[in-house]
Amino acid sequence: TNPEVVAQVDTTGDANSVDVSGSFAYVADGYYGLQVVDVSNPQNPEIIANADTPDVAYDVVVVGTHALVADRRSGLQAVDVSDPQHPSLIGGANTPGEAWGLASADGFACIADYGSGLQVIDTSTPMSPDRIGQVDLPGYALSVAVSGTHAFVMADLYGLNVIDIANPSDPVLMGGIGTFHCPWAVAVAGNFAYVTDRFTGMHIIDISDAEHPIVVGSVEEIADETWGVAVKGSFAYATNAFGRL
């Protein structure tokens, strides 16, 4: 009920996204690639290494000993982080659009590829990831979450798209809901998707019927522009454009 910032560390670029694995945080740092931060002492985080990526690192997910990076015009980039002090770029797969967001599921990565919809990449061999499937979507794909056999993509100029990825090589658009002003991010927990709209706050969508998602609640009193969202337990956490949680 009374969250408190206990520490911070400045990165060289724009800290667009972060994932945590063990005692390390991995930051997608824009033009400065992947930054590795030692957070074993949360009150004194320290940048210990970085791995440059070819373009602009927008999103990152850590899977085992590898960090997968959505790297805008360079698609998916795979970084070996088995030794966090010496991360190494080991492979990549270009996408036809711009890789803005990603989510990982069972040896595959789903990429929100801006004007090229959802791209599915086989990451079972990180040194040679392979693009195996795609589906066009209304709007411009910005972020993606995966739950079970479905991917949920937020697209600018539209809203939430629901895609069946049971067959990763043949993803199928099942449904969606396009009632948002400026869609941005999505997180999924159980039968609900929590989505942000930069100008109208956070909205809760019932996705139990994937073909017919419906809005069941909204929180519009979030100050300033609403950007990121995460869900843990019975709480949803939203960030805004002015550095607040």
Short mmCIF file of C-alpha atoms in Angstrom, two decimals:
data_model
loop_
_atom_site.label_atom_id
_atom_site.label_comp_id
_atom_site.label_asym_id
_atom_site.label_seq_id
_atom_site.Cartn_x
_atom_site.Cartn_y
_atom_site.Cartn_z
CA THR A 1 0.00 0.00 0.00
CA ASN A 2 3.03 2.25 0.27
CA PRO A 3 5.54 1.35 -2.49
CA GLU A 4 8.94 3.00 -2.22
CA VAL A 5 11.79 3.42 -4.69
CA VAL A 6 14.83 1.92 -2.97
CA ALA A 7 17.45 2.52 -5.68
CA GLN A 8 18.03 3.27 -9.32
CA VAL A 9 20.78 3.03 -11.90
CA ASP A 10 21.14 5.15 -15.01
CA THR A 11 21.70 3.37 -18.30
CA THR A 12 23.39 4.85 -21.34
CA GLY A 13 20.34 4.78 -23.59
CA ASP A 14 16.56 4.53 -23.18
CA ALA A 15 15.58 1.76 -20.79
CA ASN A 16 12.62 0.47 -22.81
CA SER A 17 12.06 -2.86 -21.11
CA VAL A 18 13.49 -5.14 -18.42
CA ASP A 19 13.41 -8.80 -17.46
CA VAL A 20 14.91 -10.32 -14.32
CA SER A 21 16.55 -13.71 -13.95
CA GLY A 22 18.24 -14.70 -10.72
CA SER A 23 20.38 -11.85 -9.42
CA PHE A 24 20.50 -10.00 -12.72
CA ALA A 25 18.24 -7.58 -14.57
CA TYR A 26 18.48 -7.42 -18.34
CA VAL A 27 17.55 -4.06 -19.86
CA ALA A 28 16.62 -3.39 -23.48
CA ASP A 29 18.42 -0.06 -23.71
CA GLY A 30 17.50 1.35 -27.10
CA TYR A 31 20.47 2.24 -29.28
CA TYR A 32 22.81 0.79 -26.62
CA GLY A 33 21.60 -2.79 -26.88
CA LEU A 34 21.32 -5.07 -23.86
CA GLN A 35 22.54 -3.89 -20.46
CA VAL A 36 23.17 -6.38 -17.64
CA VAL A 37 22.55 -5.08 -14.13
CA ASP A 38 23.59 -6.91 -10.96
CA VAL A 39 20.64 -6.59 -8.56
CA SER A 40 21.87 -9.02 -5.91
CA ASN A 41 21.86 -6.00 -3.61
CA PRO A 42 18.59 -4.24 -4.57
CA GLN A 43 19.69 -1.08 -2.81
CA ASN A 44 22.82 -0.84 -4.93
CA PRO A 45 22.19 -2.06 -8.50
CA GLU A 46 25.25 -2.01 -10.74
CA ILE A 47 25.66 -2.26 -14.50
CA ILE A 48 28.26 -4.97 -15.08
CA ALA A 49 28.16 -5.60 -18.83
CA ASN A 50 26.44 -4.89 -22.10
CA ALA A 51 25.97 -6.50 -25.50
CA ASP A 52 25.45 -4.21 -28.45
CA THR A 53 22.67 -5.14 -30.85
CA PRO A 54 22.46 -4.12 -34.53
CA ASP A 55 19.56 -1.68 -34.18
CA VAL A 56 17.32 -0.43 -31.34
CA ALA A 57 16.54 -2.76 -28.43
CA TYR A 58 12.86 -2.33 -27.54
CA ASP A 59 12.01 -5.45 -25.52
CA VAL A 60 13.74 -8.37 -23.81
CA VAL A 61 12.79 -11.76 -22.40
CA VAL A 62 15.23 -14.11 -20.68
CA VAL A 63 14.81 -17.82 -21.40
CA GLY A 64 17.27 -20.05 -19.58
CA THR A 65 20.78 -18.88 -20.43
CA HIS A 66 19.69 -16.66 -23.32
CA ALA A 67 18.19 -13.20 -23.60
CA LEU A 68 15.90 -12.66 -26.57
CA VAL A 69 15.77 -9.07 -27.76
CA ALA A 70 13.23 -7.35 -30.01
CA ASP A 71 15.64 -5.15 -31.95
CA ARG A 72 13.41 -3.04 -34.21
CA ARG A 73 14.65 -3.30 -37.82
CA SER A 74 16.97 -6.18 -36.92
CA GLY A 75 14.15 -8.43 -35.75
CA LEU A 76 14.96 -10.93 -33.03
CA GLN A 77 18.46 -11.04 -31.56
CA ALA A 78 19.66 -13.83 -29.27
CA VAL A 79 22.27 -13.09 -26.58
CA ASP A 80 24.10 -15.76 -24.58
CA VAL A 81 23.97 -14.67 -20.92
CA SER A 82 25.29 -17.89 -19.38
CA ASP A 83 28.08 -15.66 -18.05
CA PRO A 84 26.25 -12.41 -17.21
CA GLN A 85 29.54 -10.51 -17.06
CA HIS A 86 30.29 -11.43 -20.66
CA PRO A 87 27.05 -11.46 -22.69
CA SER A 88 27.55 -12.43 -26.31
CA LEU A 89 25.35 -11.89 -29.37
CA ILE A 90 25.09 -15.34 -30.96
CA GLY A 91 22.26 -15.27 -33.50
CA GLY A 92 19.34 -13.43 -34.99
CA ALA A 93 16.36 -13.61 -37.30
CA ASN A 94 15.16 -10.66 -39.35
CA THR A 95 11.49 -9.82 -39.50
CA PRO A 96 9.73 -7.95 -42.33
CA GLY A 97 8.58 -5.10 -40.12
CA GLU A 98 9.95 -3.56 -36.92
CA ALA A 99 10.23 -5.76 -33.83
CA TRP A 100 8.72 -3.75 -30.98
CA GLY A 101 7.59 -6.39 -28.51
CA LEU A 102 8.13 -10.07 -27.84
CA ALA A 103 6.93 -12.94 -25.69
CA SER A 104 8.33 -16.46 -25.39
CA ALA A 105 6.52 -19.79 -25.21
CA ASP A 106 7.79 -23.38 -25.49
CA GLY A 107 10.73 -22.84 -27.82
CA PHE A 108 9.09 -20.09 -29.82
CA ALA A 109 9.11 -16.30 -29.72
CA CYS A 110 6.14 -14.21 -30.77
CA ILE A 111 7.13 -10.82 -32.15
CA ALA A 112 4.89 -7.76 -32.34
CA ASP A 113 6.30 -6.59 -35.66
CA TYR A 114 4.64 -3.17 -36.04
CA GLY A 115 3.26 -2.97 -39.61
CA SER A 116 3.86 -6.69 -40.26
CA GLY A 117 1.56 -8.15 -37.63
CA LEU A 118 2.63 -11.10 -35.49
CA GLN A 119 5.77 -13.03 -36.42
CA VAL A 120 6.56 -16.44 -34.90
CA ILE A 121 10.19 -17.51 -34.57
CA ASP A 122 11.56 -20.91 -33.63
CA THR A 123 14.13 -20.22 -30.89
CA SER A 124 14.85 -23.82 -29.94
CA THR A 125 18.33 -23.28 -31.40
CA PRO A 126 19.25 -19.75 -30.25
CA MET A 127 22.31 -19.59 -32.51
CA SER A 128 20.07 -19.91 -35.57
CA PRO A 129 16.52 -18.74 -34.81
CA ASP A 130 14.14 -19.29 -37.70
CA ARG A 131 11.03 -17.33 -38.65
CA ILE A 132 8.35 -19.94 -39.28
CA GLY A 133 4.97 -18.22 -39.17
CA GLN A 134 3.13 -14.93 -39.39
CA VAL A 135 -0.32 -13.41 -39.44
CA ASP A 136 -1.39 -9.95 -40.56
CA LEU A 137 -3.30 -7.87 -38.04
CA PRO A 138 -5.36 -4.70 -38.05
CA GLY A 139 -3.33 -1.81 -36.70
CA TYR A 140 0.37 -1.59 -35.87
CA ALA A 141 1.58 -4.31 -33.49
CA LEU A 142 3.36 -2.83 -30.46
CA SER A 143 3.33 -5.43 -27.68
CA VAL A 144 2.47 -9.08 -27.16
CA ALA A 145 1.71 -11.51 -24.34
CA VAL A 146 1.31 -15.28 -24.57
CA SER A 147 -0.93 -17.51 -22.48
CA GLY A 148 -1.39 -21.16 -23.36
CA THR A 149 -2.06 -21.51 -27.08
CA HIS A 150 -2.99 -17.87 -27.61
CA ALA A 151 -1.03 -14.70 -28.28
CA PHE A 152 -2.50 -11.33 -27.39
CA VAL A 153 -1.24 -8.38 -29.41
CA MET A 154 -1.91 -4.70 -28.75
CA ALA A 155 -1.94 -2.73 -31.98
CA ASP A 156 -1.93 1.02 -32.44
CA LEU A 157 -4.92 2.39 -34.35
CA TYR A 158 -6.91 -0.71 -33.35
CA GLY A 159 -6.71 -2.45 -29.96
CA LEU A 160 -6.37 -6.05 -28.76
CA ASN A 161 -5.93 -8.93 -31.24
CA VAL A 162 -6.30 -12.57 -30.15
CA ILE A 163 -4.30 -15.13 -32.17
CA ASP A 164 -4.38 -18.92 -31.99
CA ILE A 165 -0.76 -20.16 -31.96
CA ALA A 166 -1.47 -23.86 -31.31
CA ASN A 167 0.25 -24.43 -34.65
CA PRO A 168 3.12 -21.91 -34.53
CA SER A 169 3.77 -22.18 -38.25
CA ASP A 170 0.17 -21.21 -39.02
CA PRO A 171 -1.07 -18.63 -36.48
CA VAL A 172 -4.72 -17.67 -36.91
CA LEU A 173 -6.42 -14.42 -35.94
CA MET A 174 -9.43 -15.44 -33.86
CA GLY A 175 -10.91 -12.20 -32.64
CA GLY A 176 -10.24 -8.81 -31.16
CA ILE A 177 -11.64 -5.69 -29.67
CA GLY A 178 -10.86 -2.32 -31.17
CA THR A 179 -12.42 0.26 -28.93
CA PHE A 180 -9.28 1.98 -27.70
CA HIS A 181 -7.95 5.46 -28.40
CA CYS A 182 -4.19 4.84 -28.27
CA PRO A 183 -3.43 1.18 -27.38
CA TRP A 184 -0.02 0.33 -25.97
CA ALA A 185 0.75 -2.65 -23.70
CA VAL A 186 -0.82 -5.94 -22.62
CA ALA A 187 -0.41 -8.45 -19.79
CA VAL A 188 -2.45 -11.62 -19.28
CA ALA A 189 -3.45 -13.42 -16.08
CA GLY A 190 -5.98 -16.22 -16.12
CA ASN A 191 -9.05 -15.34 -18.17
CA PHE A 192 -8.28 -11.65 -18.28
CA ALA A 193 -6.08 -9.35 -20.34
CA TYR A 194 -4.96 -6.09 -18.78
CA VAL A 195 -4.29 -3.49 -21.45
CA THR A 196 -3.14 0.10 -21.37
CA ASP A 197 -4.27 2.99 -23.48
CA ARG A 198 -1.98 5.99 -23.34
CA PHE A 199 -4.85 8.42 -22.88
CA THR A 200 -7.66 6.42 -21.25
CA GLY A 201 -5.85 4.40 -18.56
CA MET A 202 -6.01 0.63 -18.02
CA HIS A 203 -8.77 -1.68 -19.23
CA ILE A 204 -9.61 -5.23 -18.16
CA ILE A 205 -10.80 -7.60 -20.88
CA ASP A 206 -12.46 -10.98 -20.39
CA ILE A 207 -10.72 -13.35 -22.83
CA SER A 208 -12.43 -16.58 -21.75
CA ASP A 209 -14.11 -16.56 -25.17
CA ALA A 210 -11.11 -15.83 -27.37
CA GLU A 211 -13.26 -15.05 -30.40
CA HIS A 212 -15.35 -12.48 -28.53
CA PRO A 213 -13.28 -10.62 -25.89
CA ILE A 214 -15.21 -8.01 -23.92
CA VAL A 215 -14.21 -5.11 -21.68
CA VAL A 216 -15.36 -5.79 -18.11
CA GLY A 217 -13.62 -2.98 -16.24
CA SER A 218 -11.51 0.15 -16.56
CA VAL A 219 -9.32 2.37 -14.42
CA GLU A 220 -9.25 5.78 -16.02
CA GLU A 221 -7.93 7.75 -13.05
CA ILE A 222 -4.26 6.96 -13.76
CA ALA A 223 -2.33 10.23 -13.93
CA ASP A 224 -0.68 11.30 -17.17
CA GLU A 225 -0.13 8.90 -20.10
CA THR A 226 -0.42 5.18 -19.28
CA TRP A 227 2.25 2.96 -20.86
CA GLY A 228 3.39 -0.36 -19.36
CA VAL A 229 1.45 -2.95 -17.36
CA ALA A 230 2.25 -6.06 -15.33
CA VAL A 231 0.08 -8.32 -13.20
CA LYS A 232 1.14 -10.22 -10.08
CA GLY A 233 -1.32 -11.93 -7.77
CA SER A 234 -4.30 -9.70 -7.14
CA PHE A 235 -2.59 -6.49 -8.25
CA ALA A 236 -1.98 -4.83 -11.61
CA TYR A 237 0.88 -2.36 -11.94
CA ALA A 238 0.86 0.38 -14.57
CA THR A 239 3.55 2.88 -15.52
CA ASN A 240 3.15 6.29 -17.09
CA ALA A 241 5.09 8.61 -19.32
CA PHE A 242 6.51 10.66 -16.45
CA GLY A 243 8.34 7.92 -14.61
CA ARG A 244 5.66 6.85 -12.16
CA LEU A 245 4.35 3.43 -11.16
#
